[in-house]
PDB file of C-alpha atoms and ligand atoms in Angstrom:
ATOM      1  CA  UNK A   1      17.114 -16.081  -1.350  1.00  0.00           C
ATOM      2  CA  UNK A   2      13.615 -15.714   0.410  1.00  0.00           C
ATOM      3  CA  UNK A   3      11.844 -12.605   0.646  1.00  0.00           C
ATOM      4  CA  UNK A   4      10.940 -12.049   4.437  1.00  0.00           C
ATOM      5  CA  UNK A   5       8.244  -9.689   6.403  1.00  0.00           C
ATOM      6  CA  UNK A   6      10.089  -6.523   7.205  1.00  0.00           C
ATOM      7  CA  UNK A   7       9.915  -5.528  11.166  1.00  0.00           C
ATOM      8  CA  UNK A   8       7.686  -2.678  11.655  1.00  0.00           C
ATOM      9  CA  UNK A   9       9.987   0.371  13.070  1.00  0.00           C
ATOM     10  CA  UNK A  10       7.155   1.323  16.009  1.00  0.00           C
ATOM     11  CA  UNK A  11       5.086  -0.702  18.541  1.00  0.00           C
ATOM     12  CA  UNK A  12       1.265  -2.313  17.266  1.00  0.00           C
ATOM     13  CA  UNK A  13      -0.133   0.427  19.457  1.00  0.00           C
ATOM     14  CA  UNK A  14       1.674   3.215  18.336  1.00  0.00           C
ATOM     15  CA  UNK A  15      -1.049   3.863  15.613  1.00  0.00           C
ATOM     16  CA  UNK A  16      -3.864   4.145  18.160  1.00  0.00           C
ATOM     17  CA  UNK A  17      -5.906   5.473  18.424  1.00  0.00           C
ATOM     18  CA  UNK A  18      -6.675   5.742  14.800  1.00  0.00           C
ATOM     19  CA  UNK A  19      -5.748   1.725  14.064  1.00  0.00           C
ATOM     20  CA  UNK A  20      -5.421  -0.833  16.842  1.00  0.00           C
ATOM     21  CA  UNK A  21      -2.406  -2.886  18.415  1.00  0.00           C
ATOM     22  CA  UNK A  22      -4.950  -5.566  17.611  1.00  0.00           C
ATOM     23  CA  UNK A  23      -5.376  -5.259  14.004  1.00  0.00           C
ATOM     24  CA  UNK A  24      -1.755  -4.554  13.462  1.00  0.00           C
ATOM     25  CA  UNK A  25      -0.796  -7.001  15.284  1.00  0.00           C
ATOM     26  CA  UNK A  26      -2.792  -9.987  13.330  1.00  0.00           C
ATOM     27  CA  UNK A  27      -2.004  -7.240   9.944  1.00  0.00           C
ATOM     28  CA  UNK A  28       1.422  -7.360   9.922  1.00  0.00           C
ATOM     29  CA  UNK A  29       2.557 -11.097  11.636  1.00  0.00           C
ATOM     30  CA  UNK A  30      -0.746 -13.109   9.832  1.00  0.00           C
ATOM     31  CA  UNK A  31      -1.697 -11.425   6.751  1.00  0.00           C
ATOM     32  CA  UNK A  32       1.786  -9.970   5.718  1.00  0.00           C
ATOM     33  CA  UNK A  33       3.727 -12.949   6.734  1.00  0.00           C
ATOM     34  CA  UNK A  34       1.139 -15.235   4.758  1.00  0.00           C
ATOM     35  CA  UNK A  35       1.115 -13.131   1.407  1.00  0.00           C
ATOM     36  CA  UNK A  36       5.181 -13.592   2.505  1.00  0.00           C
ATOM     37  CA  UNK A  37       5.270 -17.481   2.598  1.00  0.00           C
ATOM     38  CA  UNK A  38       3.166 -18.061  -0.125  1.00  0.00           C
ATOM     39  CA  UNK A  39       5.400 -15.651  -2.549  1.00  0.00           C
ATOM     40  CA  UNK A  40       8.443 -17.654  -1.080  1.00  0.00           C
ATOM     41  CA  UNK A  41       6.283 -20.932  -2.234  1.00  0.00           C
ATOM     42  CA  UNK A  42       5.725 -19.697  -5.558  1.00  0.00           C
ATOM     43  CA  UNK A  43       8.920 -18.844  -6.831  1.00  0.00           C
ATOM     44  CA  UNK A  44      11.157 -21.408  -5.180  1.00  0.00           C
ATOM     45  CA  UNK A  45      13.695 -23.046  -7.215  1.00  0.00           C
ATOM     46  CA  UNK A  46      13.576 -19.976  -9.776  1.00  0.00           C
ATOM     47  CA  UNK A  47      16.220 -16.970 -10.427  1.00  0.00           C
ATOM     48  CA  UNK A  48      14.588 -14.134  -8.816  1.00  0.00           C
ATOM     49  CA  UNK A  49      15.837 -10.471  -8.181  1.00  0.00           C
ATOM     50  CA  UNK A  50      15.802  -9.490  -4.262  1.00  0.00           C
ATOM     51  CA  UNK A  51      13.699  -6.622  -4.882  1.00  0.00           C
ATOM     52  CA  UNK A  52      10.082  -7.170  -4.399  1.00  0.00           C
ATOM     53  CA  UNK A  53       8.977  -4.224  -7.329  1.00  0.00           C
ATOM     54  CA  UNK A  54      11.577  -5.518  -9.903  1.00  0.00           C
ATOM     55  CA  UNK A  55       9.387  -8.891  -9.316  1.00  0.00           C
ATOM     56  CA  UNK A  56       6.180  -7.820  -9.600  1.00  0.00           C
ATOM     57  CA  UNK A  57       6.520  -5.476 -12.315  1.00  0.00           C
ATOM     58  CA  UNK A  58       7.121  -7.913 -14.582  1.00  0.00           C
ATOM     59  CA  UNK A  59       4.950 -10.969 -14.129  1.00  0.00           C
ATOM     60  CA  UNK A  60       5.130 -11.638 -17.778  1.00  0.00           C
ATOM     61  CA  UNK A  61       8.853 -13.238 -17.406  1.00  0.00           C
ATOM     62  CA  UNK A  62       7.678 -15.575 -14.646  1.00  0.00           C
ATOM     63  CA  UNK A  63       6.685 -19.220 -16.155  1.00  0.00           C
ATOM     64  CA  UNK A  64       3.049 -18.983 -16.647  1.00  0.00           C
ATOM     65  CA  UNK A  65       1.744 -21.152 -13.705  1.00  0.00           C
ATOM     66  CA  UNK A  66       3.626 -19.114 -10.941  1.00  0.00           C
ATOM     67  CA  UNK A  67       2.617 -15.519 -12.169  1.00  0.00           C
ATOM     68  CA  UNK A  68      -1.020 -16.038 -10.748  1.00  0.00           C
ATOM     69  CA  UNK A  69       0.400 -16.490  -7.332  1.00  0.00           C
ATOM     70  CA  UNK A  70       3.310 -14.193  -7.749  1.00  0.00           C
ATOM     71  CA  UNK A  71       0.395 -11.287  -8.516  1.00  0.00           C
ATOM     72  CA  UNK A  72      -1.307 -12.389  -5.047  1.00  0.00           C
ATOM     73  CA  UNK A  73       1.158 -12.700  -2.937  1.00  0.00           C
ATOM     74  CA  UNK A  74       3.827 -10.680  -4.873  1.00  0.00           C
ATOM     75  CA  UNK A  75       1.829  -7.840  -4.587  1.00  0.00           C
ATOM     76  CA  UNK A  76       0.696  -8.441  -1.204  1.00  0.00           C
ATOM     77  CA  UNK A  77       4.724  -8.218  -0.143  1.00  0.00           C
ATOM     78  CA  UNK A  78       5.543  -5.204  -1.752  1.00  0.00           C
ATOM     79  CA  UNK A  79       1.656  -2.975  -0.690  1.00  0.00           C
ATOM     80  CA  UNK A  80       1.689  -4.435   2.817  1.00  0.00           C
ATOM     81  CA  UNK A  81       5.779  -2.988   2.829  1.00  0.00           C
ATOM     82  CA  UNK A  82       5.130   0.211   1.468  1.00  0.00           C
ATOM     83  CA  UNK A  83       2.041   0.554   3.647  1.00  0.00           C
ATOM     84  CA  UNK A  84       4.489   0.260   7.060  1.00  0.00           C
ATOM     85  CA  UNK A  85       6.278   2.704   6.123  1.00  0.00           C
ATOM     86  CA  UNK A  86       4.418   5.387   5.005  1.00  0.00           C
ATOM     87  CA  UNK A  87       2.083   4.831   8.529  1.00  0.00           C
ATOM     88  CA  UNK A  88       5.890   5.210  10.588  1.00  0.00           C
ATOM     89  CA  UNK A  89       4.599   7.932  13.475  1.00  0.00           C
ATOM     90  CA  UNK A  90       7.008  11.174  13.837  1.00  0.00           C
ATOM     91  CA  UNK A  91       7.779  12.085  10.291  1.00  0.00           C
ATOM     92  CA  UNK A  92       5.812  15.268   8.601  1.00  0.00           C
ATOM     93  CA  UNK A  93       1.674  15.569   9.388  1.00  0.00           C
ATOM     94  CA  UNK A  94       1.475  17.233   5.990  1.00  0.00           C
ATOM     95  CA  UNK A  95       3.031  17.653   2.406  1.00  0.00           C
ATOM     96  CA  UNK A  96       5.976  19.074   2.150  1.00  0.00           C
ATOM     97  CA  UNK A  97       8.839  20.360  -0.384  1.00  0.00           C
ATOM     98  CA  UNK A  98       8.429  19.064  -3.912  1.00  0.00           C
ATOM     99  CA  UNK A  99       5.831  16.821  -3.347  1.00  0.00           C
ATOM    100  CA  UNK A 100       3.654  19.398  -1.955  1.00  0.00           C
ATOM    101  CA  UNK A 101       4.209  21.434  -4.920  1.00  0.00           C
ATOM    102  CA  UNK A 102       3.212  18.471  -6.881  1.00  0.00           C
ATOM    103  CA  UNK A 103       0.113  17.817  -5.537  1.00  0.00           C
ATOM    104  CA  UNK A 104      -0.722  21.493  -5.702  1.00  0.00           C
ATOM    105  CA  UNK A 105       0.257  22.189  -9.263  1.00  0.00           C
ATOM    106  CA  UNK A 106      -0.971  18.273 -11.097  1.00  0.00           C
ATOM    107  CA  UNK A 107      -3.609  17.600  -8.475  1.00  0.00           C
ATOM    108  CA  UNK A 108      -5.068  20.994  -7.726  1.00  0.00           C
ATOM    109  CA  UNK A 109      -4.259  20.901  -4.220  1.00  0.00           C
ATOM    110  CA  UNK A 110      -4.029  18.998  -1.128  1.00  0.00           C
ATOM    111  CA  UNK A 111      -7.950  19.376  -0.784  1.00  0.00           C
ATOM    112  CA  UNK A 112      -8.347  17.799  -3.937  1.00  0.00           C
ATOM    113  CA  UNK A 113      -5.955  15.422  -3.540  1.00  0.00           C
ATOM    114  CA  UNK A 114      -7.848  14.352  -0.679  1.00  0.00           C
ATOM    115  CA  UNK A 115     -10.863  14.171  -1.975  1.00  0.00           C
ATOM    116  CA  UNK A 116      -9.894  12.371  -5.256  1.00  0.00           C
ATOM    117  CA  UNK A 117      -7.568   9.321  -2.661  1.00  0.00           C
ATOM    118  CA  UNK A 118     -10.950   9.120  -0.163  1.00  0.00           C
ATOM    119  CA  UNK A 119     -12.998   8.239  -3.013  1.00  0.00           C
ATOM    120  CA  UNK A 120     -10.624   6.320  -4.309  1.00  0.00           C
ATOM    121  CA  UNK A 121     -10.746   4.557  -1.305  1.00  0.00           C
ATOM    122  CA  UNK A 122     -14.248   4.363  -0.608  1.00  0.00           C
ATOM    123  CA  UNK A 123     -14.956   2.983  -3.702  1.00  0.00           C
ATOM    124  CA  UNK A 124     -12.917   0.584  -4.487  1.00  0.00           C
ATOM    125  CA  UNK A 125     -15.578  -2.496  -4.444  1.00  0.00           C
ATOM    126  CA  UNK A 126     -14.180  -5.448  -1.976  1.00  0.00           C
ATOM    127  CA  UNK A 127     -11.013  -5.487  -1.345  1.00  0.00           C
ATOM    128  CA  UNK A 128      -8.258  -3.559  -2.849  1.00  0.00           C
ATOM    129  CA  UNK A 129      -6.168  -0.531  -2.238  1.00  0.00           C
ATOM    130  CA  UNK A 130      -5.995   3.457  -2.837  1.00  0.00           C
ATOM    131  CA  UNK A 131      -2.621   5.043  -4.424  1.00  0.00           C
ATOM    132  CA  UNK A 132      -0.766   8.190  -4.870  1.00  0.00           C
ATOM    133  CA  UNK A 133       1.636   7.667  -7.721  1.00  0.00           C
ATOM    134  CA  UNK A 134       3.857   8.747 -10.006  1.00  0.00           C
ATOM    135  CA  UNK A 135       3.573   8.193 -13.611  1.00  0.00           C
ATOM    136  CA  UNK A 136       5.238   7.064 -16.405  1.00  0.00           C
ATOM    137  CA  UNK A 137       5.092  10.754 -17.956  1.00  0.00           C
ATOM    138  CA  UNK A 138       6.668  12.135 -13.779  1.00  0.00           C
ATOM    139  CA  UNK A 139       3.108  13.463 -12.944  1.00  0.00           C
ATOM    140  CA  UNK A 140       1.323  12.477  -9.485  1.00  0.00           C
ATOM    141  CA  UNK A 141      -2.001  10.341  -9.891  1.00  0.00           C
ATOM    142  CA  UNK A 142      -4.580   8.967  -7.981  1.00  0.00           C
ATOM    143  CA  UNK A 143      -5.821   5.722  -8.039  1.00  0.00           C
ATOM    144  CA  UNK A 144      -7.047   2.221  -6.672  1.00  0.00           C
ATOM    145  CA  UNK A 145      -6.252  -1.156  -7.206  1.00  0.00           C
ATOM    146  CA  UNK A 146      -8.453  -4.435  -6.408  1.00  0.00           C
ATOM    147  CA  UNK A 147      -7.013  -7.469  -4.572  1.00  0.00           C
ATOM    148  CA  UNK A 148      -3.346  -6.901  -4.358  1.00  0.00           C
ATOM    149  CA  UNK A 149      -2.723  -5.503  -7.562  1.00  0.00           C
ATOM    150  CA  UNK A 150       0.547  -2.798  -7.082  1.00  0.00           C
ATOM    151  CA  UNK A 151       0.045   0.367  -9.966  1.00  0.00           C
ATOM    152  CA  UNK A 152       3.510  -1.043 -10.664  1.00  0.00           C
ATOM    153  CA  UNK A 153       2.408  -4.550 -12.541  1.00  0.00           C
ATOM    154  CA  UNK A 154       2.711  -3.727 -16.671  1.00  0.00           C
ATOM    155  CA  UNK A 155       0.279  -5.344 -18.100  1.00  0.00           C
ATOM    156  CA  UNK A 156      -2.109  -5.699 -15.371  1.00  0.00           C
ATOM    157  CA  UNK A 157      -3.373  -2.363 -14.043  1.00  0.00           C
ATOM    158  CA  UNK A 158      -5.174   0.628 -15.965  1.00  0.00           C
ATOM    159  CA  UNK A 159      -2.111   2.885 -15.377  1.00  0.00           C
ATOM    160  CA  UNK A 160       1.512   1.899 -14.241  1.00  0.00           C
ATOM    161  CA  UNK A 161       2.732   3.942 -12.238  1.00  0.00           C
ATOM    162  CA  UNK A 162       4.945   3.727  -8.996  1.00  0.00           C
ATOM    163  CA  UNK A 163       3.392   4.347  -5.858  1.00  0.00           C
ATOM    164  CA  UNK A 164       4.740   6.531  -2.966  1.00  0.00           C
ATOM    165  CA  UNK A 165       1.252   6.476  -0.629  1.00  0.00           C
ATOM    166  CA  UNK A 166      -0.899   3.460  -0.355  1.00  0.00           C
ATOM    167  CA  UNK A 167      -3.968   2.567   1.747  1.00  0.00           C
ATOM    168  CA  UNK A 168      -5.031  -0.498   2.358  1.00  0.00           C
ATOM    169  CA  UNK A 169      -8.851  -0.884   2.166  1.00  0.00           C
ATOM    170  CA  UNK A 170      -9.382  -4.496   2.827  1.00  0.00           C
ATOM    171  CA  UNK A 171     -11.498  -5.822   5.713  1.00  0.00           C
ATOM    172  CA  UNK A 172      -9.071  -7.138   7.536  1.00  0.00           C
ATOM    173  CA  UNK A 173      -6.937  -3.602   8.227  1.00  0.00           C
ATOM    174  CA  UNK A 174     -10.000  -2.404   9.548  1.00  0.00           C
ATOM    175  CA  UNK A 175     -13.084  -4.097  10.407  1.00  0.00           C
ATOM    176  CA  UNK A 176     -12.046  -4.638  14.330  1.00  0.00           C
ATOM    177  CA  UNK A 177     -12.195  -1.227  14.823  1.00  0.00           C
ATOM    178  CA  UNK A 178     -14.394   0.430  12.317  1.00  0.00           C
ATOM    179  CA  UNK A 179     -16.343  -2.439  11.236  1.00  0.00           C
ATOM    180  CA  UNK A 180     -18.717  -1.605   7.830  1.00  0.00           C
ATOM    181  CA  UNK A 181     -17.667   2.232   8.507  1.00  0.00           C
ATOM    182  CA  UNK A 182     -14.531   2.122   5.931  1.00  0.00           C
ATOM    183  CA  UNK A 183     -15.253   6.083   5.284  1.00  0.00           C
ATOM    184  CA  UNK A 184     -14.280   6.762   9.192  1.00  0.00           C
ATOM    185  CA  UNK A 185     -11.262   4.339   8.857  1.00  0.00           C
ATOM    186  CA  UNK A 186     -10.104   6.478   5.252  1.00  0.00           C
ATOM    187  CA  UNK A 187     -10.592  10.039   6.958  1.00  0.00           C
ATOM    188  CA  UNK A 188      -8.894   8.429  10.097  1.00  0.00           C
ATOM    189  CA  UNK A 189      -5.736   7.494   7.577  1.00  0.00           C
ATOM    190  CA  UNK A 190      -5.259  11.004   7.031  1.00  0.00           C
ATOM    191  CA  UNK A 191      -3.882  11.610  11.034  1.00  0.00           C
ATOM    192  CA  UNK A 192      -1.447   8.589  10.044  1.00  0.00           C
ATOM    193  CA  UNK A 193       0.500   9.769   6.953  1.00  0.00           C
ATOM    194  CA  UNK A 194       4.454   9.892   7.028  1.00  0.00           C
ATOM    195  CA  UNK A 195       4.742  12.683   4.531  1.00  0.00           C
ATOM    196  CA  UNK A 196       8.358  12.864   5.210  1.00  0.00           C
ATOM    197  CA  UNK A 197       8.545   9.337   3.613  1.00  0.00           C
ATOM    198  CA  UNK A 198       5.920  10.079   0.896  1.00  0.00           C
ATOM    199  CA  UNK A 199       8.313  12.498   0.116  1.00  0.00           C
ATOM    200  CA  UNK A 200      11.159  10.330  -0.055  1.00  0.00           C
ATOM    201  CA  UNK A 201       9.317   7.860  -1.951  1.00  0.00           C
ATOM    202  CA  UNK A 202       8.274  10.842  -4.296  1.00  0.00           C
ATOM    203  CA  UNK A 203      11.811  11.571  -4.583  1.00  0.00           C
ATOM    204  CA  UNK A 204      12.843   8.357  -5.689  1.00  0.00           C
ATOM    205  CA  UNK A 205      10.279   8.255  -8.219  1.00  0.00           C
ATOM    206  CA  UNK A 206      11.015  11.319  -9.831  1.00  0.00           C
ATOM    207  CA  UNK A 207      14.634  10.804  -9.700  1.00  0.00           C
TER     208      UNK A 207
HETATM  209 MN1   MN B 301      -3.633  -5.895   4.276  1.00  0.00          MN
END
């Protein structure tokens, strides 16, 4: 099987005018479908599972020469999907049900939790991402990622963990519109989130 570039469930503009038809146009069909053909590259001819996380969480079973390119490109598959989704327009503007309660009682509340994710985001050096996740111990955590490292690689990242809210902080999901100002593009992020799917996601992790 190949992996393939899920179809966004809204229209490029439907983000504006917080992110640009523009940007998610050249986002989602260039950069996503790239990271897509280049994963499909690397791990042709091998025994791979169809989902993208069982993949990439365990780079360590892939033959050594691949697992470089799997961790790219991999990892670019599964953020970039998990991005989509969590940016879908019409679900919850803020936290609800058990995740609320989560990020109120391990994070100290959604103020913090905003906070701790923007600086996350602001200072992850070149490109990389910011993450909500859920540990290996159940409990919500904030963190970032450089290149297109997932919190779900073993092995790779500080803390494993599996993300249910991502933010992508590379140039390229931004720089049309906001240019050097990635600050104004992370506070903007905040008018974006699905929470209904962040709680789903949280669901599933917890589960
Ligand atoms: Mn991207």
């Amino acid at each position: 099987m190949a992996y393939e570039v899920p179809s966004l469930s809204y229209a490029f503009d439907a983000l504006e005018p917080h992110v640009d038809a523009r940007t998610m146009e050249i986002h989602h069909d260039k950069h996503h479908a790239a990271y897509v053909s280049k994963l499909n590259d690397a791990v042709a001819g091998l025994d791979v599972p169809d989902c993208i996380c069982a993949l990439i969480s365990d780079l360590g079973k892939l033959p050594a020469d691949k697992q470089g390119a799997v961790r790219n490109n991999g990892g670019g598959h599964a953020n970039h999907s998990l991005f989509w989704e969590i940016l879908a327009p019409g679900g919850a503007s803020n936290p609800t049900g058990a995740v609320a309660a989560a990020i109120e009682s391990e994070l100290g509340g959604f103020d913090a939790f905003k906070t701790a994710f923007s600086t996350a985001a602001a200072t992850r050096f070149g490109s990389g991402w910011a993450w909500l996740c859920v540990g290996e111990d159940g409990k919500l955590f904030v963190t970032s990622t450089p290149n297109q490292d997932c919190p779900c690689m073993k092995g790779i990242v500080d803390k494993t963990g599996r993300p249910i809210l991502g933010l992508d902080v590379w140039e390229h999901a931004y720089y049309l519109n906001y240019q050097n100002r990635r600050p104004d593009y992370v506070s903007a992020f905040f008018n974006l989130i699905n929470w209904d799917v962040v709680a789903a996601n949280y669901a599933k992790a917890t589960a």
